[in-house]
Short mmCIF file of C-alpha atoms (C1' of nucleotides) in Angstrom, two decimals:
data_model
loop_
_atom_site.label_atom_id
_atom_site.label_comp_id
_atom_site.label_asym_id
_atom_site.label_seq_id
_atom_site.Cartn_x
_atom_site.Cartn_y
_atom_site.Cartn_z
CA MET A 1 32.55 -22.77 31.90
CA ARG A 2 30.60 -20.25 29.70
CA ILE A 3 27.14 -19.17 30.82
CA LYS A 4 24.58 -17.11 29.06
CA VAL A 5 23.66 -13.82 30.44
CA LYS A 6 20.15 -14.90 31.13
CA GLU A 7 21.45 -17.77 33.25
CA ALA A 8 23.79 -15.40 35.18
CA LEU A 9 21.10 -12.93 35.99
CA ASN A 10 18.66 -15.58 37.23
CA SER A 11 21.42 -17.22 39.32
CA GLU A 12 20.23 -18.41 42.77
CA GLN A 13 23.83 -18.05 44.26
CA SER A 14 27.36 -16.76 43.55
CA GLN A 15 29.37 -18.75 41.01
CA GLU A 16 33.07 -18.94 40.64
CA ASN A 17 35.19 -19.13 37.39
CA ILE A 18 32.39 -18.32 35.09
CA LEU A 19 32.91 -17.22 31.38
CA VAL A 20 30.68 -14.66 29.75
CA LYS A 21 30.88 -13.79 26.08
CA GLY A 22 28.84 -11.05 24.43
CA TRP A 23 28.78 -7.68 22.87
CA VAL A 24 29.50 -4.50 24.71
CA ARG A 25 26.39 -2.26 25.25
CA THR A 26 28.03 0.41 27.27
CA LYS A 27 31.27 1.18 29.07
CA ARG A 28 31.75 3.37 32.06
CA GLN A 29 35.38 3.94 32.87
CA SER A 30 36.90 5.55 35.87
CA LYS A 31 40.69 5.77 36.91
CA GLY A 32 41.62 2.14 37.95
CA PHE A 33 38.48 0.31 36.92
CA CYS A 34 35.85 -0.05 34.37
CA PHE A 35 32.34 -1.00 34.09
CA LEU A 36 31.18 -3.01 31.09
CA GLU A 37 27.49 -4.06 30.22
CA ILE A 38 27.42 -7.29 28.23
CA ASN A 39 24.58 -8.44 26.25
CA ASP A 40 24.64 -11.88 24.39
CA GLY A 41 20.95 -11.87 23.14
CA SER A 42 19.84 -14.53 25.55
CA CYS A 43 17.58 -11.89 27.28
CA LEU A 44 16.74 -8.29 27.28
CA LYS A 45 18.91 -7.30 30.20
CA ASN A 46 22.59 -6.81 30.26
CA LEU A 47 25.14 -8.38 32.72
CA GLN A 48 27.53 -5.77 34.36
CA ALA A 49 31.12 -6.55 34.72
CA ILE A 50 33.66 -4.86 36.63
CA VAL A 51 37.16 -4.80 35.58
CA ASP A 52 39.93 -3.61 37.74
CA GLU A 53 43.24 -2.08 36.60
CA GLY A 54 45.85 -4.94 36.77
CA MET A 55 43.73 -7.71 35.41
CA PRO A 56 44.89 -9.55 32.46
CA GLY A 57 43.50 -7.83 29.40
CA TYR A 58 43.08 -4.47 31.15
CA GLU A 59 45.78 -2.94 29.09
CA GLU A 60 43.52 -3.18 26.12
CA ILE A 61 40.49 -1.74 27.82
CA ASP A 62 40.67 1.57 25.96
CA GLN A 63 39.95 -0.49 22.68
CA VAL A 64 36.72 -1.84 24.07
CA ALA A 65 33.78 0.34 22.86
CA THR A 66 30.09 -0.05 22.52
CA GLY A 67 29.55 -2.80 20.03
CA ALA A 68 32.78 -4.75 20.76
CA SER A 69 32.70 -8.55 21.22
CA VAL A 70 34.34 -9.71 24.56
CA CYS A 71 35.05 -12.62 26.56
CA ILE A 72 35.05 -12.05 30.45
CA ALA A 73 36.21 -14.50 32.89
CA GLY A 74 35.51 -14.10 36.63
CA ASN A 75 33.09 -14.65 39.46
CA LEU A 76 29.47 -14.05 39.48
CA VAL A 77 28.89 -12.14 42.70
CA PRO A 78 26.09 -10.13 44.34
CA SER A 79 26.38 -6.46 43.22
CA PRO A 80 27.06 -3.94 45.69
CA GLY A 81 25.67 -1.21 43.48
CA LYS A 82 22.03 -0.35 42.76
CA GLY A 83 20.11 -1.46 39.68
CA GLN A 84 21.27 -5.14 39.50
CA ALA A 85 21.30 -8.20 41.61
CA TRP A 86 24.28 -9.82 39.98
CA GLU A 87 27.65 -8.82 38.46
CA VAL A 88 30.78 -10.37 37.15
CA LYS A 89 33.89 -9.50 39.06
CA ALA A 90 36.35 -9.88 36.17
CA SER A 91 39.63 -11.71 36.53
CA ARG A 92 40.44 -11.53 32.90
CA ILE A 93 39.16 -9.78 29.81
CA GLU A 94 39.77 -10.53 26.22
CA ILE A 95 38.59 -8.71 23.12
CA ILE A 96 37.02 -10.93 20.51
CA GLY A 97 36.23 -8.37 17.91
CA LYS A 98 36.64 -4.67 18.09
CA ALA A 99 34.23 -2.09 17.09
CA ASP A 100 35.51 1.31 15.89
CA PRO A 101 33.69 3.81 17.84
CA GLU A 102 33.96 6.39 15.17
CA THR A 103 32.08 4.43 12.58
CA TYR A 104 29.80 2.02 14.66
CA PRO A 105 26.39 3.40 13.97
CA LEU A 106 24.53 2.29 17.23
CA GLN A 107 24.88 4.58 20.14
CA LYS A 108 23.75 4.28 23.69
CA LYS A 109 20.81 6.58 23.11
CA ARG A 110 17.48 5.84 21.38
CA HIS A 111 17.57 5.74 17.63
CA SER A 112 14.65 6.31 15.28
CA ASP A 113 12.99 3.15 13.62
CA GLU A 114 13.61 4.99 10.27
CA PHE A 115 17.30 5.16 10.77
CA LEU A 116 17.49 1.51 12.31
CA ARG A 117 15.82 0.24 9.11
CA THR A 118 18.92 1.59 7.19
CA ILE A 119 21.09 -0.50 9.27
CA ALA A 120 19.06 -3.79 9.33
CA HIS A 121 22.26 -5.95 9.80
CA LEU A 122 23.00 -4.14 13.10
CA ARG A 123 19.44 -3.34 14.52
CA PRO A 124 18.96 -6.79 16.23
CA ARG A 125 21.52 -5.60 18.72
CA THR A 126 19.33 -3.07 19.98
CA ASN A 127 16.99 -3.65 23.01
CA LYS A 128 13.82 -3.21 20.84
CA TYR A 129 14.71 -5.25 17.94
CA GLY A 130 16.56 -8.01 20.10
CA ALA A 131 13.10 -8.31 22.05
CA MET A 132 11.20 -8.26 18.73
CA ASN A 133 13.31 -11.24 17.51
CA ARG A 134 12.94 -13.16 20.74
CA ILE A 135 9.15 -12.52 20.71
CA ARG A 136 8.80 -13.55 17.02
CA SER A 137 10.87 -16.83 17.81
CA GLU A 138 8.67 -17.62 20.69
CA MET A 139 5.52 -16.93 18.74
CA SER A 140 6.65 -19.17 15.98
CA TYR A 141 7.04 -21.88 18.40
CA GLY A 142 3.69 -20.99 19.92
CA VAL A 143 2.09 -21.43 16.66
CA HIS A 144 3.34 -25.00 16.39
CA LYS A 145 2.58 -25.86 19.85
CA TYR A 146 -0.99 -24.56 19.51
CA PHE A 147 -1.79 -26.63 16.44
CA HIS A 148 0.07 -29.72 17.62
CA ASP A 149 -1.78 -29.73 20.78
CA LYS A 150 -4.89 -29.58 18.72
CA GLY A 151 -3.83 -32.59 16.71
CA PHE A 152 -3.31 -30.65 13.58
CA ASN A 153 -0.71 -32.03 11.15
CA TYR A 154 2.04 -29.52 10.10
CA ILE A 155 2.42 -29.76 6.33
CA HIS A 156 4.63 -28.24 3.73
CA THR A 157 3.08 -26.75 0.58
CA PRO A 158 5.08 -25.66 -2.57
CA ILE A 159 6.82 -22.41 -2.68
CA ILE A 160 7.00 -22.77 -6.42
CA THR A 161 3.72 -23.00 -7.93
CA GLY A 162 2.10 -23.52 -11.42
CA SER A 163 -1.34 -22.48 -10.28
CA ASP A 164 -1.76 -19.25 -12.29
CA CYS A 165 -4.53 -17.39 -10.58
CA GLU A 166 -5.87 -17.56 -7.07
CA GLY A 167 -7.39 -14.21 -6.81
CA ALA A 168 -4.64 -13.21 -4.31
CA GLY A 169 -2.68 -10.49 -5.96
CA GLU A 170 0.15 -10.16 -8.31
CA MET A 171 2.73 -12.89 -8.43
CA PHE A 172 6.48 -13.15 -8.82
CA VAL A 173 7.66 -15.10 -11.93
CA VAL A 174 10.16 -17.68 -11.26
CA THR A 175 12.32 -18.75 -14.27
CA ALA A 176 15.65 -20.48 -15.04
CA LEU A 177 15.63 -18.86 -18.57
CA ASP A 178 18.41 -16.43 -19.45
CA LEU A 179 16.42 -13.27 -19.64
CA ASP A 180 19.21 -11.19 -21.04
CA LYS A 181 19.48 -13.50 -23.89
CA THR A 182 15.62 -13.39 -24.53
CA ALA A 183 15.63 -9.67 -24.37
CA THR A 184 18.46 -9.19 -26.77
CA GLN A 185 16.69 -11.43 -29.26
CA GLY A 186 13.57 -9.38 -29.05
CA LYS A 187 11.39 -12.50 -28.93
CA LYS A 188 8.58 -13.34 -26.63
CA VAL A 189 9.32 -15.52 -23.71
CA ASN A 190 8.62 -19.27 -24.38
CA PHE A 191 7.94 -20.79 -20.94
CA GLU A 192 7.45 -24.18 -22.63
CA GLN A 193 11.38 -24.07 -22.68
CA ASP A 194 11.61 -23.07 -19.13
CA PHE A 195 12.64 -25.39 -16.39
CA PHE A 196 9.06 -26.77 -15.59
CA GLY A 197 7.72 -26.57 -19.17
CA LYS A 198 5.35 -23.88 -18.10
CA GLN A 199 5.32 -20.49 -16.37
CA ALA A 200 6.03 -20.80 -12.65
CA HIS A 201 5.43 -18.39 -9.80
CA LEU A 202 6.20 -17.81 -6.07
CA THR A 203 3.16 -19.06 -4.01
CA VAL A 204 0.63 -16.56 -2.95
CA SER A 205 -0.99 -19.14 -0.72
CA GLY A 206 -0.59 -22.79 0.11
CA GLN A 207 -4.40 -23.15 0.45
CA LEU A 208 -5.20 -25.21 -2.68
CA ASN A 209 -2.65 -27.72 -1.82
CA ALA A 210 -3.50 -27.61 2.02
CA GLU A 211 -7.02 -28.56 1.00
CA ASN A 212 -5.78 -31.70 -0.72
CA LEU A 213 -3.95 -32.69 2.61
CA ALA A 214 -6.87 -31.76 4.72
CA CYS A 215 -9.12 -34.05 2.75
CA ALA A 216 -6.78 -36.98 3.82
CA LEU A 217 -5.32 -35.93 7.16
CA GLY A 218 -8.27 -33.97 8.56
CA ASP A 219 -6.73 -30.89 10.20
CA VAL A 220 -3.58 -29.48 8.83
CA TYR A 221 -1.79 -26.30 8.78
CA THR A 222 1.06 -24.59 6.94
CA PHE A 223 3.49 -21.94 8.40
CA GLY A 224 5.76 -20.64 5.76
CA PRO A 225 6.88 -17.77 3.56
CA THR A 226 4.30 -16.35 0.98
CA PHE A 227 4.99 -13.80 -1.81
CA ARG A 228 3.06 -10.89 -3.30
CA ALA A 229 4.43 -8.72 -6.14
CA GLU A 230 1.90 -6.01 -5.47
CA ASN A 231 3.34 -2.51 -5.61
CA SER A 232 1.99 -1.62 -2.31
CA ASN A 233 3.84 0.77 -0.18
CA THR A 234 1.96 0.83 3.16
CA PRO A 235 3.08 0.05 6.84
CA LYS A 236 1.12 -3.07 6.64
CA HIS A 237 2.38 -4.87 3.40
CA VAL A 238 5.59 -6.65 2.43
CA ALA A 239 6.36 -8.58 -0.71
CA GLU A 240 7.70 -11.49 1.38
CA PHE A 241 5.81 -12.44 4.58
CA TRP A 242 4.93 -15.47 6.82
CA MET A 243 1.49 -16.77 6.68
CA ILE A 244 -0.20 -19.48 8.88
CA GLU A 245 -2.86 -21.43 6.93
CA PRO A 246 -5.01 -23.97 8.89
CA GLU A 247 -7.39 -26.21 6.81
CA MET A 248 -9.95 -28.30 8.47
CA ALA A 249 -12.02 -31.04 7.06
CA PHE A 250 -15.65 -31.49 8.37
CA ALA A 251 -15.66 -27.90 9.36
CA ASP A 252 -17.85 -25.14 8.47
CA LEU A 253 -17.52 -21.22 8.57
CA SER A 254 -18.64 -21.09 12.16
CA ASP A 255 -15.79 -23.52 13.11
CA ASN A 256 -13.48 -21.58 11.05
CA MET A 257 -14.29 -18.28 12.87
CA GLY A 258 -14.09 -20.15 16.16
CA LEU A 259 -10.59 -21.39 15.43
CA ALA A 260 -9.46 -17.96 14.16
CA GLU A 261 -10.71 -16.27 17.50
CA ASP A 262 -9.25 -18.91 19.71
CA MET A 263 -5.82 -18.95 18.04
CA VAL A 264 -5.37 -15.13 18.09
CA LYS A 265 -6.24 -15.16 21.78
CA LYS A 266 -3.89 -18.09 22.70
CA MET A 267 -1.06 -16.55 20.69
CA ILE A 268 -1.29 -13.21 22.85
CA LEU A 269 -1.41 -15.34 26.01
CA HIS A 270 1.55 -17.15 24.77
CA ALA A 271 3.72 -14.07 24.24
CA ARG A 272 2.56 -12.64 27.56
CA LYS A 273 3.64 -15.79 29.35
CA ASN A 274 6.85 -16.74 27.67
CA CYS A 275 8.23 -13.14 27.07
CA PRO A 276 7.21 -11.06 29.88
CA ASP A 277 10.42 -8.79 29.92
CA ASP A 278 10.45 -8.28 26.01
CA MET A 279 6.58 -7.54 26.17
CA GLU A 280 7.09 -5.10 28.92
CA LEU A 281 9.46 -3.08 26.78
CA PHE A 282 6.86 -2.73 24.15
CA ALA A 283 4.24 -1.76 26.55
CA LYS A 284 6.58 0.84 28.08
CA PHE A 285 8.14 2.19 25.19
CA VAL A 286 6.32 1.59 21.95
CA ASP A 287 2.56 1.52 22.81
CA LYS A 288 1.56 2.69 26.19
CA SER A 289 -1.95 1.37 25.53
CA LEU A 290 -0.77 -2.11 24.78
CA GLU A 291 -1.80 -3.86 27.93
CA SER A 292 -5.36 -2.51 27.82
CA ARG A 293 -5.74 -3.34 24.13
CA LEU A 294 -4.49 -6.92 24.57
CA ASP A 295 -6.81 -7.29 27.63
CA ASN A 296 -9.75 -5.97 25.38
CA ILE A 297 -9.04 -8.57 22.79
CA LEU A 298 -8.64 -11.41 25.38
CA ASN A 299 -11.67 -10.54 27.49
CA ASN A 300 -14.12 -10.05 24.82
CA ALA A 301 -15.93 -12.35 22.38
CA PHE A 302 -15.19 -11.23 18.79
CA VAL A 303 -18.10 -9.72 17.02
CA ARG A 304 -19.51 -11.89 14.23
CA LEU A 305 -21.11 -9.64 11.77
CA PRO A 306 -22.69 -10.52 8.35
CA TYR A 307 -21.67 -8.30 5.51
CA THR A 308 -25.23 -7.19 4.88
CA ASP A 309 -25.63 -6.10 8.47
CA ALA A 310 -22.13 -4.49 8.37
CA VAL A 311 -23.42 -2.45 5.29
CA GLU A 312 -26.48 -1.51 7.23
CA ILE A 313 -24.58 -0.23 10.18
CA LEU A 314 -22.38 1.82 8.01
CA GLU A 315 -25.39 3.29 6.08
CA LYS A 316 -27.13 4.26 9.36
CA SER A 317 -23.98 5.77 10.96
CA LYS A 318 -23.69 9.44 11.09
CA GLN A 319 -20.16 9.09 9.91
CA LYS A 320 -18.88 10.70 6.59
CA PHE A 321 -17.17 8.42 4.46
CA ASP A 322 -14.95 9.05 1.33
CA PHE A 323 -16.01 6.07 -0.35
CA PRO A 324 -19.62 4.94 -0.87
CA VAL A 325 -21.27 2.18 1.21
CA LYS A 326 -23.59 -0.05 -0.88
CA TYR A 327 -24.39 -3.73 -0.88
CA GLY A 328 -22.11 -5.35 -3.55
CA LEU A 329 -19.22 -3.02 -2.93
CA ASP A 330 -16.07 -4.14 -0.92
CA LEU A 331 -15.75 -2.50 2.31
CA GLN A 332 -12.99 0.12 2.39
CA THR A 333 -10.31 0.60 4.96
CA GLU A 334 -12.21 3.41 6.41
CA HIS A 335 -15.34 1.28 6.83
CA GLU A 336 -13.39 -1.63 8.36
CA ARG A 337 -11.78 0.85 10.86
CA TYR A 338 -15.02 2.39 11.61
CA LEU A 339 -16.61 -0.87 12.56
CA CYS A 340 -14.04 -2.26 14.79
CA GLU A 341 -12.54 0.93 16.19
CA LYS A 342 -15.67 2.96 16.53
CA GLU A 343 -18.80 0.94 16.53
CA PHE A 344 -17.59 -2.26 18.43
CA LYS A 345 -14.30 -1.33 19.75
CA LYS A 346 -13.09 -4.93 19.55
CA PRO A 347 -12.19 -7.49 16.99
CA VAL A 348 -14.92 -7.99 14.32
CA ILE A 349 -15.32 -10.94 12.06
CA ILE A 350 -17.41 -10.08 8.96
CA TYR A 351 -18.64 -12.91 7.01
CA ASP A 352 -20.98 -13.91 4.22
CA TYR A 353 -19.77 -11.47 1.52
CA PRO A 354 -21.40 -11.00 -1.96
CA LYS A 355 -20.07 -13.67 -4.26
CA GLU A 356 -19.00 -11.10 -6.85
CA ILE A 357 -16.17 -9.60 -4.80
CA LYS A 358 -14.70 -13.11 -3.61
CA PRO A 359 -12.78 -15.89 -5.24
CA PHE A 360 -14.28 -18.82 -6.98
CA TYR A 361 -13.43 -21.36 -4.17
CA MET A 362 -15.50 -19.94 -1.37
CA ARG A 363 -18.65 -21.89 -0.67
CA LEU A 364 -21.98 -20.44 -2.16
CA ASN A 365 -24.47 -19.85 0.48
CA ASP A 366 -28.15 -20.87 0.10
CA ASP A 367 -29.29 -17.32 -0.71
CA ASN A 368 -27.31 -17.78 -3.91
CA LYS A 369 -25.87 -14.26 -3.51
CA THR A 370 -23.23 -14.59 -0.95
CA VAL A 371 -20.40 -16.89 -0.09
CA ALA A 372 -19.18 -18.32 3.22
CA ALA A 373 -16.10 -15.83 3.49
CA MET A 374 -14.84 -14.32 6.56
CA ASP A 375 -12.47 -11.45 7.46
CA LEU A 376 -11.20 -10.78 10.96
CA LEU A 377 -10.65 -7.19 11.54
CA VAL A 378 -8.62 -6.02 14.48
CA PRO A 379 -8.48 -2.39 15.92
CA GLY A 380 -5.04 -0.91 14.87
CA VAL A 381 -4.07 -3.68 12.61
CA GLY A 382 -6.91 -3.97 10.26
CA GLU A 383 -7.39 -7.34 8.43
CA LEU A 384 -5.51 -9.93 10.37
CA VAL A 385 -7.27 -13.17 9.01
CA GLY A 386 -9.09 -13.90 5.70
CA GLY A 387 -10.61 -17.18 5.32
CA SER A 388 -13.77 -19.12 4.01
CA GLN A 389 -15.62 -22.53 3.98
CA ARG A 390 -14.75 -23.96 0.60
CA GLU A 391 -17.07 -25.12 -2.03
CA GLU A 392 -17.34 -28.82 -1.81
CA ARG A 393 -20.11 -29.39 -4.36
CA LEU A 394 -18.79 -30.32 -7.82
CA ASP A 395 -21.36 -28.74 -10.01
CA VAL A 396 -21.37 -25.47 -7.95
CA LEU A 397 -17.43 -25.19 -8.09
CA GLU A 398 -17.26 -25.87 -11.71
CA SER A 399 -19.82 -23.22 -12.54
CA ARG A 400 -18.12 -20.72 -10.25
CA ILE A 401 -14.84 -21.41 -12.02
CA ASP A 402 -16.67 -20.63 -15.26
CA ASP A 403 -18.30 -17.47 -14.11
CA THR A 404 -14.93 -16.18 -12.98
CA GLY A 405 -13.58 -16.74 -16.42
CA LEU A 406 -10.84 -19.23 -15.30
CA ASN A 407 -9.92 -22.35 -16.96
CA LYS A 408 -11.14 -25.51 -15.35
CA GLU A 409 -8.42 -27.66 -16.87
CA ASP A 410 -5.93 -25.83 -14.77
CA TYR A 411 -7.59 -26.92 -11.57
CA TRP A 412 -8.31 -30.49 -12.35
CA TRP A 413 -6.63 -31.84 -9.39
CA TYR A 414 -8.41 -29.43 -7.10
CA ILE A 415 -11.69 -30.18 -8.61
CA ASP A 416 -11.05 -34.01 -8.25
CA LEU A 417 -11.31 -33.27 -4.45
CA ARG A 418 -14.91 -32.83 -5.01
CA ARG A 419 -15.34 -35.89 -7.28
CA PHE A 420 -13.86 -38.35 -4.85
CA GLY A 421 -15.36 -38.45 -1.29
CA THR A 422 -16.01 -34.54 -1.01
CA VAL A 423 -16.46 -33.11 2.39
CA PRO A 424 -17.32 -29.68 3.84
CA HIS A 425 -13.94 -28.04 4.74
CA SER A 426 -12.76 -24.68 5.80
CA GLY A 427 -9.51 -22.80 6.58
CA PHE A 428 -8.11 -19.37 6.62
CA GLY A 429 -4.72 -17.39 6.23
CA LEU A 430 -3.34 -15.44 9.04
CA GLY A 431 -0.40 -12.93 8.43
CA PHE A 432 2.24 -13.86 11.03
CA GLU A 433 3.84 -10.32 10.80
CA ARG A 434 0.29 -8.69 11.49
CA LEU A 435 -0.02 -11.02 14.49
CA LEU A 436 3.21 -9.62 15.67
CA MET A 437 2.08 -6.04 15.24
CA LEU A 438 -0.95 -6.72 17.07
CA THR A 439 0.77 -8.47 19.96
CA THR A 440 3.68 -5.83 20.27
CA GLY A 441 2.01 -2.65 19.22
CA VAL A 442 4.63 -1.87 16.68
CA THR A 443 2.72 0.01 13.74
CA ASN A 444 5.12 -0.76 10.71
CA ILE A 445 5.35 -4.17 9.45
CA ARG A 446 8.92 -3.41 8.38
CA ASP A 447 9.89 -3.47 12.12
CA VAL A 448 8.53 -6.94 12.88
CA ILE A 449 10.50 -8.80 10.13
CA MET A 450 14.23 -8.30 10.30
CA PHE A 451 14.88 -8.14 6.61
CA PRO A 452 11.83 -6.54 5.03
CA ARG A 453 11.16 -6.87 1.13
CA THR A 454 9.29 -4.01 -0.15
CA PRO A 455 9.17 -2.20 -3.53
CA ASN A 456 12.68 -0.96 -4.26
CA SER A 457 14.09 -2.32 -1.17
CA LEU A 458 16.41 -5.38 -1.14
CA GLU A 459 19.65 -4.30 0.46
CA PHE A 460 19.99 -6.96 3.03
"C1'" U B 1 0.51 3.52 -8.63
"C1'" C B 2 -1.89 8.07 -6.71
"C1'" C B 3 -2.27 12.11 -2.72
"C1'" C B 4 0.26 14.76 1.46
"C1'" C B 5 4.52 15.78 4.41
"C1'" G B 6 9.80 15.58 4.94
"C1'" G B 7 15.54 15.23 3.64
"C1'" U B 8 20.62 20.55 7.50
"C1'" A B 9 27.16 17.24 11.61
"C1'" G B 10 27.52 10.07 13.05
"C1'" C B 11 22.09 10.42 15.52
"C1'" U B 12 17.74 13.69 16.86
"C1'" C B 13 16.60 18.37 15.35
"C1'" A B 14 16.92 24.36 15.26
"C1'" A B 15 18.18 28.42 11.62
"C1'" U B 16 12.59 34.91 11.94
"C1'" C B 17 11.02 38.27 5.60
"C1'" G B 18 16.02 35.21 0.85
"C1'" G B 19 21.15 38.05 4.51
"C1'" C B 20 27.95 34.91 8.60
"C1'" A B 21 25.09 27.13 9.40
"C1'" G B 22 23.75 26.07 15.28
"C1'" A B 23 22.42 23.00 19.90
"C1'" G B 24 21.86 18.40 22.37
"C1'" C B 25 23.52 13.50 22.16
"C1'" G B 26 27.46 10.58 20.19
"C1'" G B 27 33.16 10.66 18.90
"C1'" G B 28 38.33 12.23 20.38
"C1'" U B 29 41.88 13.96 24.37
"C1'" G B 30 42.60 14.68 29.65
"C1'" G B 31 40.57 14.05 34.73
"C1'" C B 32 38.08 11.01 38.49
"C1'" U B 33 38.52 4.34 43.30
"C1'" G B 34 31.47 1.52 42.68
"C1'" U B 35 29.36 3.48 37.92
"C1'" U B 36 23.93 2.81 36.15
"C1'" A B 37 21.64 7.12 29.34
"C1'" A B 38 27.92 7.92 34.88
"C1'" C B 39 30.31 12.76 35.82
"C1'" C B 40 33.88 17.33 35.01
"C1'" A B 41 37.04 20.02 31.31
"C1'" C B 42 38.66 20.83 26.49
"C1'" U B 43 38.09 19.63 21.19
"C1'" A B 44 37.25 17.99 16.14
"C1'" G B 45 33.19 17.47 13.00
"C1'" G B 46 29.05 20.29 7.13
"C1'" U B 47 29.16 19.65 -1.17
"C1'" U B 48 22.24 21.78 3.97
"C1'" G B 49 19.73 14.53 -0.71
"C1'" G B 50 21.38 15.13 -6.42
"C1'" C B 51 21.02 18.02 -10.89
"C1'" G B 52 19.46 22.54 -13.06
"C1'" G B 53 17.08 27.65 -12.75
"C1'" U B 54 15.80 32.73 -10.33
"C1'" U B 55 18.65 36.35 -7.53
"C1'" C B 56 23.83 41.04 -5.66
"C1'" A B 57 22.94 36.95 -2.27
"C1'" A B 58 19.54 30.15 -1.75
"C1'" G B 59 19.33 25.49 3.74
"C1'" U B 60 15.13 28.97 2.60
"C1'" C B 61 12.06 30.47 -3.75
"C1'" C B 62 11.04 27.52 -8.74
"C1'" G B 63 11.75 22.83 -11.94
"C1'" U B 64 13.22 17.90 -11.87
"C1'" C B 65 14.96 13.35 -10.07
"C1'" C B 66 16.31 10.20 -5.68
"C1'" C B 67 15.30 8.68 -0.79
"C1'" G B 68 12.17 8.36 3.89
"C1'" G B 69 7.28 8.82 6.51
"C1'" G B 70 1.92 9.09 6.50
"C1'" G B 71 -2.63 8.27 3.78
"C1'" A B 72 -5.24 5.49 -0.25
"C1'" G B 73 -5.86 1.19 -3.61
"C1'" C B 74 -4.40 -4.21 -3.39
"C1'" C B 75 -4.38 -7.90 0.58
"C1'" A B 76 -2.58 -11.35 5.16
#
RNA sequence: UCCCCGGUAGCUCAAUCGGCAGAGCGGGUGGCUGUUAACCACUAGGUUGGCGGUUCAAGUCCGUCCCGGGGAGCCA
């Protein structure tokens, strides 16, 4: 009977006639016997197998090298050696797939992240990226469990969208037209002849649709891929990423900030509880200060700071900034970093931004100058969450759309929500990859998503 | 897209003022009866990112393009 490496290592007793299948991580051969360490992805640790000369399959042991896939039959027994409690005493070994040692790129030693990115198809076989994938999987489950336990409905919003502009960056065009043909004809593209009869894009946010469902189901969330065609080349941006977008009816900005804070904390706890071994790897080899950084987040209330106060703090600070600080200007990265890394040294939620620098759908505050927006800034990662209370008043929303220069007709169904039983509601977007960066201490977003999409990079 | 740094063996890196291109790891071969990043001996391995220029001579200097990293903008 086949058992996974994880089961074998957690075994309470010896087991006869087991079967282990996996990839060889390392081989140590002596005259007359050979040690193999097998990993099947079920956990971080390897299972050691000892194969004695004379066992069926031993004649092929020379062809077994790092990276090969094998099937080992034998007994699970207490290991006489140091370093592991259990090992497999093999009675038979079978090569499933060889890996040529001359060309197999993964070695037993540590590789640089930059190199591993060039072999994205093989990097999940390393300790670090295997751990990353298991944590990513567990965190995804944690997101669903968190919202499910709170009574939120998981909703699916479209990936192809006709909403032209949401103030969330450049969009990828989706078309079924033959662009080669259009180009050779030298004509302008007529999207009326395209599949949808109008220009279509990949979504930059499910928010507008999510609001529709929140105003029917109450509390909802999306968790899906999101696309930005920005030509941004940084360790914190990818063109395709996964975003979690809760949307709550009958909730104001304060409720919204509360949910964001609670969710971030619960997700960190979830990873710690369910992936202790994998998390330990990151604490030991990736970010020595990971434990204390996460403790700092868990044990402190997030600072809630109005934009106006943030500007005041920055103006009063002795810090020299490259960019000006002034009411009405957006905060630059250096300002955000100063606030959460120097001034408060913990996560900071900045809220109530000037309406001029935020999109039309955010609720106008009574001061007529600011909107009920909020950004959650976390030391090391920067902006993790962006959200707002939505404008629920029909007249205010319409004039805000006008002010922004957008076309009301394009948003008729969105505006209709305010016409029929409108309610205060709020929501935010949380970048899943950035949450993983925060949780693991990995500093480049390309290393928390296995096949990252960035400008000029679409190999895998 | 802009600014800065880098590209030398499969990987990580060294090479003084412009003067014979090196090491560790990995690989191969042989040895070793309980190894743990095994160990010991031997060994192969290079268009110094591409193209062009300066020079008696270029890994090294100049131009240009490509790729990678960091910072900025945009944002999650």
